[in-house]
Amino acid sequence: MVKVVKFGGSSLASAAQFKKVADIIHAEDSRRYIVPSAPGKRDSADTKVTDMLYECYGAAAKGKAYKHLLQSIKERYYEIINTLKLDLSLEKEFDVIEACFIGKAGRDYAASRGEYLNGIILANYLGYEFIDAAEVIFFDDNGKFDAKRTNKVLAERLSDIEKAVIPGFYGSMPNDTIKTFSRGGSDVTGSIVARAVKADLYENWTDVSGFLVGDPRIINDPKVITTITYKELRELSYMGAGVLHEDAIFPVRKEGIPINIKNTNKPEDAGTMIVESTSKKPEYTITGIAGKKGFTAVSIEKDMMNSELGFCRKVLEEFEKNGISIEHMPSGIDTMTVIVHQEEFEEKEQEILAGIHRNVSPDSIDIESDIALIAVVGRGMKSNRGTAGRIFAALAHAHVNVKMIDQGSSELNIIVGVSADDFDKAMNAIYDIFVKVQL
Ligand code: ASP
């Protein structure tokens, strides 16, 4: 059994957290390849080392005072090294980093040092080999992750290494400069490593006991999802449910490797299993609810629209020309509605409206902003009658007016659009009807 284990920033934010991490790793021999993040927040008022590095680099590269910022970064690492009584000095590393900051080595280089240094410390503490991610994770000339090359080199490199620490978040470009993934990208590194070693399981350790059925900032003490499929997760993540980086599922999915989200502070909790497919029924018909505010609905009306060939295309072309991507497109016989991101749309509004008028001469165009979209996601919907009925009954009871409905043909999700003011009420109503009131 081989497990790849990734620890997030809060799991490695201090010496006390490092001890928990070492206990977890030592508890199972199969936890062989470890991917650490940079030290994160120790409490809600704290700053992540990654953010400290961005700030320090910004100052140093502009020739402004930066030494005090570098000093506070050093202190974060020395607290860990000294408390754990490690025989390790990072002074030489810090000298190189300082010189590279002054020499404007780039923001990505700066940010990557958080994981790099944490990886050195963790490898020393565990007695594992340290592998610099720059030697095994590659991006192409366009800055796109090079999966083929990475997988080949990484698999070869790890084939005869029993146990190793590979820092998350970064890799290198063909010209040897450092490039990072987007924020939270250590999740992606963990997945890449899991694929390369054909791991049995990718454990992703964080500070919550798994994926929750709803957003805890809106729903009081939501339940944990025990098993979720990759597809369901995609739908929920897209709608803003965070925990795992959006791109982290692709590498493991290729090999059918499940991901287990676990809590470093409560290792006894089972967490959430993310799998390709499962015969396990979701506990509550729905698997999860997620939503986002900030959408605009543009409704175009024209008599006999339905029989006008190419009408939709001509309308959509105007959005495309202006670089606006479309979220949903519910339609009627004489109307079509295009749902877009409010902020993006506002900038191009007049160009798009003028274009639509020119292209299809509509009878009217109506614009409604401040719409929230809520995705109710669940593989259980397919085999259950009445899911939509329950959603809309719950919303009606809560006096929420539904502005838009969209159900994908895969019956994996139902998306409803409501006024942003009704967002919290609607999320709670849907959660309650499925989780609290079980039929
Ligand atoms: N340290 C990076 C960040 O803060 C990457 C990560 O933690 O995954 O985004």
CSV table of C-alpha atoms and ligand atoms in Angstrom, one decimal:
chain,number,residue,atom,x,y,z
A,1,MET,CA,0.0,0.0,0.0
A,2,VAL,CA,1.4,3.4,-1.0
A,3,LYS,CA,-0.1,6.7,0.2
A,4,VAL,CA,0.8,10.2,-0.9
A,5,VAL,CA,0.1,12.6,2.0
A,6,LYS,CA,-0.3,16.3,1.5
A,7,PHE,CA,-0.4,18.7,4.5
A,8,GLY,CA,-1.9,22.1,4.1
A,9,GLY,CA,-0.5,25.3,5.6
A,10,SER,CA,-2.4,25.3,8.8
A,11,SER,CA,-1.2,21.7,9.4
A,12,LEU,CA,2.4,22.9,9.3
A,13,ALA,CA,2.0,26.4,10.7
A,14,SER,CA,4.1,25.8,13.9
A,15,ALA,CA,6.2,23.3,15.7
A,16,ALA,CA,3.2,22.0,17.6
A,17,GLN,CA,1.5,21.3,14.2
A,18,PHE,CA,4.7,19.6,12.9
A,19,LYS,CA,4.5,17.2,15.8
A,20,LYS,CA,0.9,16.2,14.9
A,21,VAL,CA,2.0,15.8,11.3
A,22,ALA,CA,4.9,13.5,12.2
A,23,ASP,CA,2.6,11.4,14.5
A,24,ILE,CA,0.2,11.0,11.6
A,25,ILE,CA,3.0,10.0,9.1
A,26,HIS,CA,4.6,7.5,11.6
A,27,ALA,CA,1.2,5.9,12.4
A,28,GLU,CA,1.2,4.2,9.0
A,29,ASP,CA,4.2,2.9,7.1
A,30,SER,CA,2.4,3.4,3.8
A,31,ARG,CA,2.5,7.1,4.2
A,32,ARG,CA,5.7,7.3,2.0
A,33,TYR,CA,5.6,10.4,-0.1
A,34,ILE,CA,4.8,13.7,1.7
A,35,VAL,CA,3.9,17.0,0.1
A,36,PRO,CA,4.0,20.0,2.4
A,37,SER,CA,2.5,23.5,2.0
A,38,ALA,CA,4.3,26.6,3.4
A,39,PRO,CA,3.5,27.5,7.1
A,40,GLY,CA,-0.1,28.9,7.1
A,41,LYS,CA,-2.0,30.8,9.7
A,42,ARG,CA,-1.6,29.8,13.4
A,43,ASP,CA,-4.8,31.7,14.2
A,44,SER,CA,-7.3,33.8,12.2
A,45,ALA,CA,-5.3,37.0,12.8
A,46,ASP,CA,-2.0,35.5,11.5
A,47,THR,CA,-0.5,35.8,8.1
A,48,LYS,CA,0.5,32.9,5.8
A,49,VAL,CA,4.2,32.7,5.0
A,50,THR,CA,3.3,32.7,1.3
A,51,ASP,CA,1.8,36.2,1.7
A,52,MET,CA,4.7,37.4,3.8
A,53,LEU,CA,7.0,36.2,0.9
A,54,TYR,CA,5.0,38.1,-1.7
A,55,GLU,CA,5.2,41.3,0.4
A,56,CYS,CA,8.9,40.9,1.2
A,57,TYR,CA,9.7,40.3,-2.5
A,58,GLY,CA,7.6,43.2,-3.6
A,59,ALA,CA,9.6,45.5,-1.3
A,60,ALA,CA,13.0,44.1,-2.1
A,61,ALA,CA,12.5,44.1,-5.8
A,62,LYS,CA,11.4,47.8,-5.7
A,63,GLY,CA,14.5,48.7,-3.7
A,64,LYS,CA,12.3,49.5,-0.6
A,65,ALA,CA,13.0,48.4,3.0
A,66,TYR,CA,12.5,44.7,3.2
A,67,LYS,CA,14.9,43.4,5.9
A,68,HIS,CA,12.3,43.5,8.7
A,69,LEU,CA,9.9,41.5,6.5
A,70,LEU,CA,12.6,38.9,5.8
A,71,GLN,CA,13.3,38.7,9.5
A,72,SER,CA,9.7,37.9,10.4
A,73,ILE,CA,9.7,35.1,7.8
A,74,LYS,CA,12.9,33.7,9.3
A,75,GLU,CA,11.3,33.8,12.7
A,76,ARG,CA,8.4,31.6,11.5
A,77,TYR,CA,10.8,28.9,10.4
A,78,TYR,CA,13.2,29.3,13.4
A,79,GLU,CA,10.3,28.8,15.8
A,80,ILE,CA,9.7,25.4,14.2
A,81,ILE,CA,13.4,24.4,13.9
A,82,ASN,CA,14.3,25.5,17.5
A,83,THR,CA,11.2,24.0,19.2
A,84,LEU,CA,11.7,20.7,17.4
A,85,LYS,CA,15.4,20.9,18.4
A,86,LEU,CA,16.5,20.1,14.8
A,87,ASP,CA,20.2,20.2,13.9
A,88,LEU,CA,19.5,22.4,10.9
A,89,SER,CA,20.4,25.9,9.7
A,90,LEU,CA,18.6,27.7,6.9
A,91,GLU,CA,21.0,30.7,6.9
A,92,LYS,CA,22.7,29.8,3.6
A,93,GLU,CA,19.3,29.2,2.1
A,94,PHE,CA,18.1,32.6,3.3
A,95,ASP,CA,21.2,34.3,1.9
A,96,VAL,CA,20.5,32.9,-1.5
A,97,ILE,CA,16.8,33.9,-1.2
A,98,GLU,CA,17.7,37.5,-0.3
A,99,ALA,CA,20.1,37.8,-3.2
A,100,CYS,CA,17.5,36.4,-5.6
A,101,PHE,CA,14.9,38.9,-4.2
A,102,ILE,CA,17.2,41.8,-4.8
A,103,GLY,CA,18.0,40.4,-8.2
A,104,LYS,CA,14.3,40.3,-9.0
A,105,ALA,CA,14.0,36.5,-9.5
A,106,GLY,CA,10.2,36.8,-9.8
A,107,ARG,CA,7.1,36.6,-7.6
A,108,ASP,CA,6.7,32.9,-8.3
A,109,TYR,CA,10.2,32.2,-7.1
A,110,ALA,CA,9.5,34.2,-4.0
A,111,ALA,CA,6.3,32.5,-3.2
A,112,SER,CA,7.7,29.0,-3.8
A,113,ARG,CA,10.4,29.4,-1.1
A,114,GLY,CA,7.7,28.9,1.5
A,115,GLU,CA,7.1,25.3,0.5
A,116,TYR,CA,10.8,24.8,-0.4
A,117,LEU,CA,12.0,25.7,3.1
A,118,ASN,CA,9.2,23.9,4.9
A,119,GLY,CA,10.0,20.8,2.9
A,120,ILE,CA,13.6,20.9,4.0
A,121,ILE,CA,12.6,21.2,7.6
A,122,LEU,CA,10.0,18.4,7.4
A,123,ALA,CA,12.4,16.1,5.6
A,124,ASN,CA,15.0,16.7,8.3
A,125,TYR,CA,12.5,16.1,11.1
A,126,LEU,CA,11.2,12.9,9.5
A,127,GLY,CA,14.5,11.6,8.3
A,128,TYR,CA,13.1,11.4,4.7
A,129,GLU,CA,14.9,12.4,1.5
A,130,PHE,CA,14.2,15.9,0.3
A,131,ILE,CA,13.4,16.3,-3.4
A,132,ASP,CA,13.3,19.8,-4.8
A,133,ALA,CA,10.0,20.1,-6.8
A,134,ALA,CA,11.9,22.2,-9.4
A,135,GLU,CA,13.7,19.0,-10.5
A,136,VAL,CA,10.6,16.9,-10.9
A,137,ILE,CA,7.6,19.1,-11.7
A,138,PHE,CA,7.6,20.9,-15.0
A,139,PHE,CA,5.8,23.6,-16.9
A,140,ASP,CA,6.1,24.3,-20.6
A,141,ASP,CA,7.2,27.5,-22.4
A,142,ASN,CA,3.7,28.9,-22.1
A,143,GLY,CA,3.6,28.3,-18.4
A,144,LYS,CA,1.2,25.4,-18.7
A,145,PHE,CA,1.8,22.3,-16.5
A,146,ASP,CA,3.6,19.7,-18.5
A,147,ALA,CA,1.9,16.5,-17.3
A,148,LYS,CA,3.7,14.1,-19.6
A,149,ARG,CA,7.3,15.1,-18.8
A,150,THR,CA,6.5,15.5,-15.1
A,151,ASN,CA,4.9,12.1,-14.8
A,152,LYS,CA,7.9,10.4,-16.6
A,153,VAL,CA,10.6,12.1,-14.6
A,154,LEU,CA,8.8,11.9,-11.3
A,155,ALA,CA,7.9,8.3,-11.6
A,156,GLU,CA,11.5,7.4,-12.5
A,157,ARG,CA,13.0,9.5,-9.7
A,158,LEU,CA,10.7,8.1,-7.0
A,159,SER,CA,10.9,4.5,-8.2
A,160,ASP,CA,13.9,3.7,-6.0
A,161,ILE,CA,13.2,6.1,-3.2
A,162,GLU,CA,11.4,4.6,-0.3
A,163,LYS,CA,10.3,7.8,1.5
A,164,ALA,CA,10.5,11.4,0.4
A,165,VAL,CA,9.3,14.9,1.0
A,166,ILE,CA,8.4,16.9,-2.2
A,167,PRO,CA,7.4,20.5,-1.5
A,168,GLY,CA,4.1,21.5,-3.0
A,169,PHE,CA,3.0,24.5,-5.1
A,170,TYR,CA,5.9,24.9,-7.6
A,171,GLY,CA,8.0,23.5,-10.4
A,172,SER,CA,10.3,24.8,-13.1
A,173,MET,CA,10.0,26.2,-16.6
A,174,PRO,CA,12.2,25.0,-19.5
A,175,ASN,CA,14.5,27.9,-18.9
A,176,ASP,CA,14.9,26.8,-15.2
A,177,THR,CA,13.0,29.6,-13.7
A,178,ILE,CA,10.5,28.8,-10.9
A,179,LYS,CA,6.8,28.7,-11.6
A,180,THR,CA,4.0,28.2,-9.2
A,181,PHE,CA,0.5,26.8,-9.6
A,182,SER,CA,-2.3,29.2,-8.6
A,183,ARG,CA,-3.0,29.7,-4.9
A,184,GLY,CA,-3.6,26.6,-2.9
A,185,GLY,CA,-1.6,24.7,-5.5
A,186,SER,CA,0.1,22.2,-3.2
A,187,ASP,CA,-3.1,20.2,-3.6
A,188,VAL,CA,-2.2,19.8,-7.2
A,189,THR,CA,1.3,18.7,-6.5
A,190,GLY,CA,0.0,16.0,-4.1
A,191,SER,CA,-2.2,14.7,-6.9
A,192,ILE,CA,0.6,14.8,-9.4
A,193,VAL,CA,2.9,12.8,-7.1
A,194,ALA,CA,0.1,10.3,-6.3
A,195,ARG,CA,-0.4,9.7,-10.0
A,196,ALA,CA,3.4,9.3,-10.6
A,197,VAL,CA,3.8,6.6,-7.9
A,198,LYS,CA,0.4,5.0,-8.7
A,199,ALA,CA,-0.6,5.5,-5.1
A,200,ASP,CA,-3.5,3.6,-3.6
A,201,LEU,CA,-4.7,6.7,-1.9
A,202,TYR,CA,-4.0,10.4,-1.9
A,203,GLU,CA,-4.6,11.8,1.6
A,204,ASN,CA,-5.1,15.5,1.8
A,205,TRP,CA,-4.7,16.7,5.4
A,206,THR,CA,-6.2,20.1,6.3
A,207,ASP,CA,-8.0,21.7,9.2
A,208,VAL,CA,-11.6,20.5,8.6
A,209,SER,CA,-12.9,17.0,8.9
A,210,GLY,CA,-13.9,16.9,5.2
A,211,PHE,CA,-16.1,18.4,2.7
A,212,LEU,CA,-19.3,19.8,4.2
A,213,VAL,CA,-22.8,19.5,2.8
A,214,GLY,CA,-23.1,23.3,2.9
A,215,ASP,CA,-21.1,26.4,3.5
A,216,PRO,CA,-20.4,26.7,7.3
A,217,ARG,CA,-20.4,30.5,7.0
A,218,ILE,CA,-24.1,30.3,6.0
A,219,ILE,CA,-25.4,27.1,7.4
A,220,ASN,CA,-25.0,26.3,11.1
A,221,ASP,CA,-22.8,23.3,11.7
A,222,PRO,CA,-23.3,21.5,8.4
A,223,LYS,CA,-22.8,17.7,8.2
A,224,VAL,CA,-19.7,16.2,6.6
A,225,ILE,CA,-20.0,14.4,3.3
A,226,THR,CA,-18.6,10.9,3.7
A,227,THR,CA,-18.3,10.0,0.1
A,228,ILE,CA,-18.4,12.2,-3.0
A,229,THR,CA,-17.6,11.5,-6.6
A,230,TYR,CA,-15.1,13.5,-8.7
A,231,LYS,CA,-18.0,14.8,-10.8
A,232,GLU,CA,-20.0,16.0,-7.8
A,233,LEU,CA,-17.0,17.7,-6.4
A,234,ARG,CA,-16.3,19.5,-9.7
A,235,GLU,CA,-19.9,20.9,-9.6
A,236,LEU,CA,-19.6,22.0,-6.0
A,237,SER,CA,-16.1,23.4,-6.3
A,238,TYR,CA,-17.1,25.4,-9.4
A,239,MET,CA,-19.8,27.0,-7.3
A,240,GLY,CA,-17.3,28.1,-4.7
A,241,ALA,CA,-17.1,25.2,-2.2
A,242,GLY,CA,-13.5,25.3,-1.3
A,243,VAL,CA,-11.2,22.8,0.5
A,244,LEU,CA,-9.4,21.3,-2.4
A,245,HIS,CA,-7.8,23.2,-5.4
A,246,GLU,CA,-10.1,22.8,-8.5
A,247,ASP,CA,-7.3,21.2,-10.6
A,248,ALA,CA,-6.3,18.7,-8.0
A,249,ILE,CA,-8.6,16.0,-9.1
A,250,PHE,CA,-7.3,15.7,-12.7
A,251,PRO,CA,-4.0,13.8,-12.2
A,252,VAL,CA,-5.4,11.3,-9.7
A,253,ARG,CA,-8.6,10.8,-11.7
A,254,LYS,CA,-6.5,9.6,-14.6
A,255,GLU,CA,-5.3,6.7,-12.4
A,256,GLY,CA,-8.5,6.2,-10.5
A,257,ILE,CA,-6.9,7.1,-7.2
A,258,PRO,CA,-9.3,8.2,-4.5
A,259,ILE,CA,-8.6,11.3,-2.4
A,260,ASN,CA,-9.3,11.3,1.3
A,261,ILE,CA,-9.7,14.7,3.0
A,262,LYS,CA,-8.6,14.4,6.6
A,263,ASN,CA,-8.3,16.7,9.6
A,264,THR,CA,-4.8,17.0,11.1
A,265,ASN,CA,-6.3,18.2,14.4
A,266,LYS,CA,-8.7,15.3,14.5
A,267,PRO,CA,-7.0,12.4,12.7
A,268,GLU,CA,-9.6,10.0,14.1
A,269,ASP,CA,-12.4,11.5,12.0
A,270,ALA,CA,-13.0,9.6,8.8
A,271,GLY,CA,-13.1,12.7,6.6
A,272,THR,CA,-14.4,12.7,3.1
A,273,MET,CA,-13.6,10.1,0.4
A,274,ILE,CA,-13.5,11.5,-3.1
A,275,VAL,CA,-13.9,8.7,-5.6
A,276,GLU,CA,-14.5,8.0,-9.3
A,277,SER,CA,-17.7,6.2,-8.7
A,278,THR,CA,-19.4,4.5,-5.8
A,279,SER,CA,-22.3,2.2,-5.0
A,280,LYS,CA,-22.7,4.0,-1.7
A,281,LYS,CA,-25.9,6.0,-1.6
A,282,PRO,CA,-25.5,9.5,-0.4
A,283,GLU,CA,-27.0,10.0,3.0
A,284,TYR,CA,-29.4,12.7,2.2
A,285,THR,CA,-30.4,12.3,-1.5
A,286,ILE,CA,-28.3,15.4,-2.2
A,287,THR,CA,-24.6,15.3,-1.7
A,288,GLY,CA,-24.0,19.0,-1.3
A,289,ILE,CA,-25.1,22.6,-1.9
A,290,ALA,CA,-23.0,25.4,-3.0
A,291,GLY,CA,-23.7,28.9,-4.3
A,292,LYS,CA,-22.3,32.2,-5.4
A,293,LYS,CA,-23.5,35.7,-5.7
A,294,GLY,CA,-22.7,38.2,-8.4
A,295,PHE,CA,-24.5,37.1,-11.5
A,296,THR,CA,-26.5,39.1,-14.0
A,297,ALA,CA,-29.4,37.8,-16.2
A,298,VAL,CA,-29.8,39.3,-19.6
A,299,SER,CA,-33.2,38.4,-21.1
A,300,ILE,CA,-33.8,38.9,-24.7
A,301,GLU,CA,-37.3,38.9,-26.0
A,302,LYS,CA,-38.6,38.7,-29.6
A,303,ASP,CA,-41.8,37.4,-31.0
A,304,MET,CA,-41.2,34.2,-33.1
A,305,MET,CA,-37.6,34.0,-31.9
A,306,ASN,CA,-38.0,30.3,-31.9
A,307,SER,CA,-38.4,30.0,-35.7
A,308,GLU,CA,-35.5,32.4,-36.5
A,309,LEU,CA,-32.6,30.3,-37.6
A,310,GLY,CA,-29.3,31.2,-35.8
A,311,PHE,CA,-30.9,33.5,-33.3
A,312,CYS,CA,-29.1,32.1,-30.3
A,313,ARG,CA,-25.8,31.9,-32.0
A,314,LYS,CA,-26.0,35.6,-33.1
A,315,VAL,CA,-26.8,36.6,-29.5
A,316,LEU,CA,-24.1,34.5,-28.0
A,317,GLU,CA,-21.6,35.8,-30.5
A,318,GLU,CA,-21.8,39.2,-29.0
A,319,PHE,CA,-20.8,37.8,-25.6
A,320,GLU,CA,-18.0,35.8,-27.1
A,321,LYS,CA,-16.6,38.8,-29.0
A,322,ASN,CA,-16.4,40.7,-25.8
A,323,GLY,CA,-14.7,37.9,-23.9
A,324,ILE,CA,-17.6,37.2,-21.6
A,325,SER,CA,-18.2,33.6,-20.7
A,326,ILE,CA,-21.7,32.3,-20.2
A,327,GLU,CA,-22.8,30.5,-17.1
A,328,HIS,CA,-26.3,29.4,-18.0
A,329,MET,CA,-28.9,29.9,-20.7
A,330,PRO,CA,-32.5,29.1,-19.8
A,331,SER,CA,-34.9,29.8,-22.6
A,332,GLY,CA,-38.6,30.1,-23.5
A,333,ILE,CA,-40.3,30.2,-26.9
A,334,ASP,CA,-39.9,34.0,-27.4
A,335,THR,CA,-37.3,34.7,-24.8
A,336,MET,CA,-33.8,33.6,-24.0
A,337,THR,CA,-31.9,34.5,-20.9
A,338,VAL,CA,-28.1,34.6,-20.6
A,339,ILE,CA,-26.6,34.4,-17.2
A,340,VAL,CA,-23.2,36.0,-16.8
A,341,HIS,CA,-20.8,37.1,-14.2
A,342,GLN,CA,-21.9,40.6,-13.1
A,343,GLU,CA,-18.5,42.2,-12.7
A,344,GLU,CA,-17.2,41.0,-16.1
A,345,PHE,CA,-20.5,42.0,-17.8
A,346,GLU,CA,-20.7,45.5,-16.4
A,347,GLU,CA,-17.5,46.5,-18.1
A,348,LYS,CA,-18.7,45.4,-21.5
A,349,GLU,CA,-22.4,46.0,-21.1
A,350,GLN,CA,-23.0,48.7,-23.6
A,351,GLU,CA,-21.0,47.1,-26.4
A,352,ILE,CA,-22.8,43.8,-25.9
A,353,LEU,CA,-26.3,45.4,-25.8
A,354,ALA,CA,-25.6,47.4,-28.9
A,355,GLY,CA,-24.3,44.3,-30.7
A,356,ILE,CA,-27.4,42.3,-29.8
A,357,HIS,CA,-29.7,45.1,-31.1
A,358,ARG,CA,-27.7,45.2,-34.3
A,359,ASN,CA,-27.6,41.5,-34.8
A,360,VAL,CA,-31.1,40.3,-34.0
A,361,SER,CA,-33.3,43.4,-33.5
A,362,PRO,CA,-35.0,42.1,-30.3
A,363,ASP,CA,-38.4,43.4,-29.1
A,364,SER,CA,-36.8,44.1,-25.7
A,365,ILE,CA,-33.8,43.4,-23.6
A,366,ASP,CA,-34.2,43.2,-19.8
A,367,ILE,CA,-31.2,43.2,-17.4
A,368,GLU,CA,-31.4,42.0,-13.8
A,369,SER,CA,-28.3,42.1,-11.6
A,370,ASP,CA,-27.5,40.8,-8.1
A,371,ILE,CA,-28.6,37.3,-8.8
A,372,ALA,CA,-27.2,34.4,-6.8
A,373,LEU,CA,-26.9,30.9,-8.2
A,374,ILE,CA,-27.3,27.8,-6.0
A,375,ALA,CA,-26.2,24.4,-7.2
A,376,VAL,CA,-27.9,21.4,-5.5
A,377,VAL,CA,-25.7,18.5,-6.4
A,378,GLY,CA,-26.1,14.8,-5.9
A,379,ARG,CA,-25.7,11.5,-7.7
A,380,GLY,CA,-28.8,10.3,-5.6
A,381,MET,CA,-31.1,12.6,-7.6
A,382,LYS,CA,-31.2,10.3,-10.6
A,383,SER,CA,-32.9,7.5,-8.7
A,384,ASN,CA,-35.1,9.7,-6.5
A,385,ARG,CA,-38.4,11.2,-7.5
A,386,GLY,CA,-39.4,14.5,-6.2
A,387,THR,CA,-36.0,16.1,-5.6
A,388,ALA,CA,-36.9,19.2,-7.6
A,389,GLY,CA,-40.3,19.3,-5.9
A,390,ARG,CA,-38.7,19.3,-2.5
A,391,ILE,CA,-36.3,22.1,-3.4
A,392,PHE,CA,-39.0,24.4,-4.8
A,393,ALA,CA,-41.4,23.6,-1.9
A,394,ALA,CA,-38.7,24.5,0.6
A,395,LEU,CA,-37.9,27.7,-1.2
A,396,ALA,CA,-41.6,28.6,-1.5
A,397,HIS,CA,-42.0,28.0,2.3
A,398,ALA,CA,-39.1,30.3,3.0
A,399,HIS,CA,-40.7,32.9,0.8
A,400,VAL,CA,-37.9,32.8,-1.7
A,401,ASN,CA,-38.8,33.7,-5.3
A,402,VAL,CA,-37.0,31.5,-7.9
A,403,LYS,CA,-35.8,33.4,-10.9
A,404,MET,CA,-34.2,30.7,-12.9
A,405,ILE,CA,-34.0,26.9,-12.9
A,406,ASP,CA,-31.5,24.7,-14.8
A,407,GLN,CA,-31.2,20.9,-14.5
A,408,GLY,CA,-28.4,19.3,-16.4
A,409,SER,CA,-29.4,16.2,-18.4
A,410,SER,CA,-27.0,14.1,-16.3
A,411,GLU,CA,-29.4,14.7,-13.4
A,412,LEU,CA,-26.4,15.4,-11.2
A,413,ASN,CA,-27.4,18.9,-10.3
A,414,ILE,CA,-30.2,21.4,-10.2
A,415,ILE,CA,-29.2,25.1,-10.4
A,416,VAL,CA,-31.6,27.7,-9.1
A,417,GLY,CA,-31.2,31.5,-9.4
A,418,VAL,CA,-32.5,33.7,-6.6
A,419,SER,CA,-32.1,37.3,-5.6
A,420,ALA,CA,-28.8,37.8,-3.8
A,421,ASP,CA,-30.8,39.1,-0.8
A,422,ASP,CA,-32.5,35.7,-0.5
A,423,PHE,CA,-29.2,33.8,-0.8
A,424,ASP,CA,-28.7,32.7,2.8
A,425,LYS,CA,-32.3,32.0,3.4
A,426,ALA,CA,-32.5,29.8,0.2
A,427,MET,CA,-29.3,27.9,1.1
A,428,ASN,CA,-30.7,27.1,4.6
A,429,ALA,CA,-34.1,26.2,3.3
A,430,ILE,CA,-32.6,23.6,0.9
A,431,TYR,CA,-30.2,22.3,3.5
A,432,ASP,CA,-33.0,21.8,6.0
A,433,ILE,CA,-35.4,20.0,3.7
A,434,PHE,CA,-32.8,17.4,2.8
A,435,VAL,CA,-30.7,17.1,5.8
A,436,LYS,CA,-32.9,17.9,8.8
A,437,VAL,CA,-36.2,16.7,7.4
A,438,GLN,CA,-35.5,13.3,6.1
A,439,LEU,CA,-38.3,11.4,4.4
B,1,ASP,N1,1.3,28.2,0.1
B,1,ASP,C1,0.5,28.3,-1.1
B,1,ASP,C2,-0.7,29.2,-0.9
B,1,ASP,O1,-0.8,29.8,0.2
B,1,ASP,C3,0.1,27.1,-1.7
B,1,ASP,C4,-0.6,26.1,-0.8
B,1,ASP,O2,-0.7,26.3,0.4
B,1,ASP,O3,-1.2,25.1,-1.4
B,1,ASP,O4,-1.5,29.4,-1.7
